[in-house]
Amino acid sequence: MRGPRQRAYAKSLIDDAPQGAVVTIREAGRSIEQNAKMWAMLWDVSRAQPEGRKHTPEMWKSIFMHALKHEVQFAIGLDGEPFPVGFRSSRLSKAQMADLIEFIYWYGAQHGVGWTEET
């Protein structure tokens, strides 16, 4: 909701809602731009192999989300390798996604990751 008119409209919808209706109000989700930036950064970290860690971008995403205390679970695949299951970055709010991106920047700076993004 971006202004008073949208808030008033939402309130009128609630007033007119049938008995037993369900309403959910949540913070806006991450943007497409944030998602694209995160994946570019995850590829950069994956290619850099900091501390000799050879992980896929998907695995790095889960590692970073876990570091920020987001609920992430890992399962063991048929090949014996762990893979992430559960919490998805698509469920992050814009603010949570910004925190994740900043954390990846911090980690990359600590481990000499070269970013491919345009400056």
PDB file of N, CA and C in Angstrom, residues 5 58 64 69 72-73 85:
ATOM      1  N   ARG A   5      -5.096   6.505  -0.289  1.00  0.00           N
ATOM      2  CA  ARG A   5      -6.208   5.956  -1.077  1.00  0.00           C
ATOM      3  C   ARG A   5      -6.172   4.424  -1.072  1.00  0.00           C
ATOM      4  N   GLU A  58      23.576 -22.131  -5.655  1.00  0.00           N
ATOM      5  CA  GLU A  58      22.426 -22.486  -4.815  1.00  0.00           C
ATOM      6  C   GLU A  58      22.882 -22.846  -3.404  1.00  0.00           C
ATOM      7  N   PHE A  64      24.689 -18.603   3.059  1.00  0.00           N
ATOM      8  CA  PHE A  64      24.532 -17.210   3.492  1.00  0.00           C
ATOM      9  C   PHE A  64      23.226 -16.999   4.253  1.00  0.00           C
ATOM     10  N   LYS A  69      20.685 -16.472   9.947  1.00  0.00           N
ATOM     11  CA  LYS A  69      19.696 -17.086  10.833  1.00  0.00           C
ATOM     12  C   LYS A  69      18.343 -17.342  10.173  1.00  0.00           C
ATOM     13  N   VAL A  72      17.130 -22.789   7.215  1.00  0.00           N
ATOM     14  CA  VAL A  72      17.547 -23.536   6.042  1.00  0.00           C
ATOM     15  C   VAL A  72      17.846 -24.957   6.489  1.00  0.00           C
ATOM     16  N   GLN A  73      17.395 -25.903   5.728  1.00  0.00           N
ATOM     17  CA  GLN A  73      17.690 -27.300   6.036  1.00  0.00           C
ATOM     18  C   GLN A  73      18.434 -27.900   4.857  1.00  0.00           C
ATOM     19  N   VAL A  85      17.182 -27.605   1.229  1.00  0.00           N
ATOM     20  CA  VAL A  85      15.731 -27.761   1.113  1.00  0.00           C
ATOM     21  C   VAL A  85      15.082 -26.804   2.100  1.00  0.00           C
TER      22      VAL A  85
END
